[in-house]
Amino acid sequence: MTESDARADASAFGNYQNEIYSTSLQGTLPNLPMSFAELEARATRALPPTVLPYVAGGAGDGYTQRANVAAFNHWGIMPRMLVDAAKRDLSTEMFGTRMASPIFLAPVGTIGLCAQGGHGDLATARAAAATGVPMIASTFSVDPMEDVAAALEDTPGFFQLFTPADRELAESFISRAERAGFKGIVVTLDTWVTGWRPDNLEAGALPQMQGHCLANYTSDPVFRDLLGQPPERDPRAAVELCARLFANQVTWRDLSWLRSATRLPLILKGICHPDDARRAVDAGIDGIYCSNHGGRQANGGLPALACLPDVVEAADGHAVLFDSGVRSGTDVVKALALGATAVGVGRPYTYGLALGGTDGVVHVLRSMLAEADLLMAIDGYPTVRDLTPAALRSVSPAWDPW
Ligand code: FNR
């Protein structure tokens, strides 16, 4: 395939709108929402009342969660005319693998509970397989990681690790992920203790404490040895052991052990300070994941987008994944222009999953990619490489519609 053929293929993302218009002409209007506001509103009605606060809620009064979203409005994309943008290339390279698109599915524990039928991890993996959009599979999963990896088919998957306090168990998770075919390990740093989440507290609901989404633990031989009995015999004891092992803070002292535990690319999630990014790269980490967990962990922080440019500079050419507040293809384009290698989608796909299972996730991903693709066409930035900070202008907060 020539480079121009590859670009012609990639430019097909925008064609999703043609499909929708022609189906509508035949009398069938889209049954899934076209805007994030409608997606959120309908998912709010569809999600079970015990799951909704966990998915939609943030830490504290939700300031950081809202700021993540609003931060995108502080940047405007400068249109360039007379550029040949008839063919676009939205592909990006990460850890030596070329990805068809620059977005990925961020790890969301409890997606298992969001799909009708209760197997949302598998439904999401099937959406990844259908779109080629990589998935980062959470430690908290209704189905074990081996089944999630199998459902991904040829689409790259990464395993997200909440590093257990027991190193043997952590190593078991990592080697299972390697054997299952995941392409990297994403270690989440900001969630060794749960943030203060008033919505969850009011509903009295933390799914893991109710015994949900623990399949990676209960299927693990090391966990089962530690438990000393089959988890089915005393499910409460299994949940309590999970909770004890979960509460484990990874510090700089643990990095050399984590590094030695896998030959896969190691990515640290939750890095927002450039000094942390620099030190992680010096410690042999392959990728930095700039994120504040969608404002679910610590309230009162900076929007993650505001941290991104300094983290990119400090990462010194290493891959920088980004999420927190991404709601549209426009947001994807802005994050790429600020230096992200790839951009993570979190709540939007979770809402798509709640409304339409695999089809709902596919719709959300295709809509985001179509919007990004058409924006790059109209504004004259035909490839991801063309998206640099020079494509953006900061906009006075007076323009901020929020
Ligand atoms: C998350 N996130 C998350 N992150 C992680 O590393 N492991 C996990 O298991 C989870 N679980 C989880 C559950 C739910 C319900 C949500 C909404 C999020 C955080 C996730 O990967 C990502 O950082 C945020 O979703 C980004 O914020 P927005 O864009 O979704 O607001």
Short mmCIF file of N, CA, C and O and ligand atoms in Angstrom, two decimals, residues 54-55 65 106-110 138-140 160 162 188 269 289 291 293-294 296 323-327 344 346-348, ligand 1:
data_model
loop_
_atom_site.label_atom_id
_atom_site.label_comp_id
_atom_site.label_asym_id
_atom_site.label_seq_id
_atom_site.Cartn_x
_atom_site.Cartn_y
_atom_site.Cartn_z
N TYR A 54 -21.30 6.02 40.53
CA TYR A 54 -19.91 5.59 40.41
C TYR A 54 -19.32 6.07 39.08
O TYR A 54 -18.18 6.50 39.00
N VAL A 55 -20.13 6.01 38.03
CA VAL A 55 -19.62 6.35 36.69
C VAL A 55 -19.58 7.87 36.49
O VAL A 55 -18.59 8.43 36.02
N GLN A 65 -13.39 17.84 37.79
CA GLN A 65 -14.06 17.14 36.69
C GLN A 65 -14.61 18.14 35.66
O GLN A 65 -14.44 17.96 34.46
N ALA A 106 -9.84 4.41 27.38
CA ALA A 106 -9.19 4.50 28.69
C ALA A 106 -9.72 3.38 29.60
O ALA A 106 -10.85 2.90 29.42
N PRO A 107 -8.91 2.97 30.58
CA PRO A 107 -9.38 1.89 31.47
C PRO A 107 -10.52 2.37 32.35
O PRO A 107 -10.40 3.41 33.02
N VAL A 108 -11.61 1.68 32.31
CA VAL A 108 -12.77 2.02 33.16
C VAL A 108 -13.23 0.74 33.86
O VAL A 108 -13.86 -0.12 33.25
N GLY A 109 -12.85 0.62 35.15
CA GLY A 109 -13.32 -0.50 35.95
C GLY A 109 -14.83 -0.32 36.10
O GLY A 109 -15.29 0.82 36.14
N THR A 110 -15.56 -1.35 36.12
CA THR A 110 -17.03 -1.34 36.20
C THR A 110 -17.73 -1.16 34.85
O THR A 110 -18.94 -1.13 34.83
N SER A 138 -9.07 -2.56 32.35
CA SER A 138 -8.87 -2.30 33.78
C SER A 138 -8.61 -3.58 34.57
O SER A 138 -9.09 -4.66 34.21
N THR A 139 -7.90 -3.42 35.69
CA THR A 139 -7.78 -4.53 36.65
C THR A 139 -9.16 -4.97 37.13
O THR A 139 -9.41 -6.16 37.33
N PHE A 140 -10.07 -3.98 37.31
CA PHE A 140 -11.43 -4.30 37.79
C PHE A 140 -12.31 -4.68 36.61
O PHE A 140 -12.68 -3.82 35.78
N GLN A 160 -4.23 -2.51 32.39
CA GLN A 160 -4.04 -1.49 33.43
C GLN A 160 -3.92 -2.19 34.77
O GLN A 160 -4.77 -2.99 35.15
N PHE A 162 -3.70 -2.00 38.86
CA PHE A 162 -3.68 -1.45 40.21
C PHE A 162 -2.73 -2.37 40.97
O PHE A 162 -3.09 -3.52 41.25
N THR A 188 -1.45 2.41 37.21
CA THR A 188 -2.17 3.60 37.70
C THR A 188 -1.63 3.99 39.08
O THR A 188 -1.57 3.15 39.99
N LYS A 269 0.40 5.93 34.68
CA LYS A 269 -0.83 6.72 34.53
C LYS A 269 -1.04 7.60 35.77
O LYS A 269 -0.99 7.10 36.90
N TYR A 289 1.47 8.73 31.05
CA TYR A 289 0.03 8.87 30.81
C TYR A 289 -0.42 10.04 31.68
O TYR A 289 -0.55 9.91 32.89
N SER A 291 -2.95 12.38 33.17
CA SER A 291 -4.37 12.19 33.48
C SER A 291 -4.58 12.55 34.93
O SER A 291 -3.70 12.34 35.76
N HIS A 293 -7.43 11.25 36.26
CA HIS A 293 -8.47 10.26 36.53
C HIS A 293 -9.87 10.85 36.33
O HIS A 293 -10.84 10.47 36.97
N GLY A 294 -9.94 11.83 35.42
CA GLY A 294 -11.25 12.45 35.16
C GLY A 294 -11.81 13.19 36.35
O GLY A 294 -13.02 13.38 36.47
N ARG A 296 -11.90 12.22 39.36
CA ARG A 296 -12.60 11.31 40.29
C ARG A 296 -11.82 11.08 41.56
O ARG A 296 -12.34 10.57 42.54
N ASP A 323 -5.65 11.65 28.97
CA ASP A 323 -7.11 11.66 29.07
C ASP A 323 -7.54 12.63 30.15
O ASP A 323 -6.71 13.25 30.82
N SER A 324 -8.83 12.79 30.29
CA SER A 324 -9.53 13.61 31.29
C SER A 324 -10.22 14.79 30.63
O SER A 324 -9.58 15.78 30.28
N GLY A 325 -11.51 14.63 30.42
CA GLY A 325 -12.32 15.72 29.88
C GLY A 325 -12.57 15.64 28.39
O GLY A 325 -13.22 16.53 27.83
N VAL A 326 -12.07 14.60 27.72
CA VAL A 326 -12.24 14.50 26.27
C VAL A 326 -13.70 14.11 25.97
O VAL A 326 -14.17 13.06 26.42
N ARG A 327 -14.38 14.96 25.25
CA ARG A 327 -15.81 14.72 24.99
C ARG A 327 -16.15 14.70 23.51
O ARG A 327 -17.31 14.43 23.15
N GLY A 344 -7.16 9.52 25.20
CA GLY A 344 -8.04 8.52 25.79
C GLY A 344 -9.47 9.01 25.97
O GLY A 344 -9.72 10.12 26.41
N GLY A 346 -12.94 8.23 27.96
CA GLY A 346 -13.39 7.56 29.18
C GLY A 346 -14.90 7.52 29.27
O GLY A 346 -15.56 6.65 28.69
N ARG A 347 -15.48 8.51 29.97
CA ARG A 347 -16.92 8.46 30.20
C ARG A 347 -17.74 8.37 28.91
O ARG A 347 -18.75 7.64 28.89
N PRO A 348 -17.36 9.07 27.82
CA PRO A 348 -18.24 8.99 26.63
C PRO A 348 -18.48 7.56 26.14
O PRO A 348 -19.60 7.19 25.80
C1 FNR B 1 -12.22 5.30 35.61
N1 FNR B 1 -10.83 5.44 35.46
C2 FNR B 1 -10.00 4.37 35.75
N2 FNR B 1 -8.66 4.49 35.58
C3 FNR B 1 -7.84 3.43 35.81
O1 FNR B 1 -6.64 3.56 35.64
N3 FNR B 1 -8.37 2.24 36.20
C4 FNR B 1 -9.69 2.05 36.40
O2 FNR B 1 -10.14 0.96 36.73
C5 FNR B 1 -10.54 3.17 36.21
N4 FNR B 1 -11.89 3.08 36.46
C6 FNR B 1 -12.73 4.11 36.16
C7 FNR B 1 -14.10 3.96 36.34
C8 FNR B 1 -14.96 4.96 35.92
C9 FNR B 1 -16.44 4.76 36.09
C10 FNR B 1 -14.46 6.12 35.31
C11 FNR B 1 -15.38 7.20 34.78
C12 FNR B 1 -13.09 6.29 35.17
C13 FNR B 1 -10.27 6.68 34.93
C14 FNR B 1 -10.20 6.64 33.40
O3 FNR B 1 -9.20 5.77 32.96
C15 FNR B 1 -9.91 8.04 32.83
O4 FNR B 1 -8.74 8.53 33.44
C16 FNR B 1 -11.07 9.00 33.04
O5 FNR B 1 -12.29 8.38 32.70
C17 FNR B 1 -10.90 10.27 32.21
O6 FNR B 1 -11.89 11.21 32.52
P1 FNR B 1 -13.20 11.46 31.62
O7 FNR B 1 -12.72 11.98 30.30
O8 FNR B 1 -13.90 10.16 31.51
O9 FNR B 1 -13.99 12.46 32.40
#
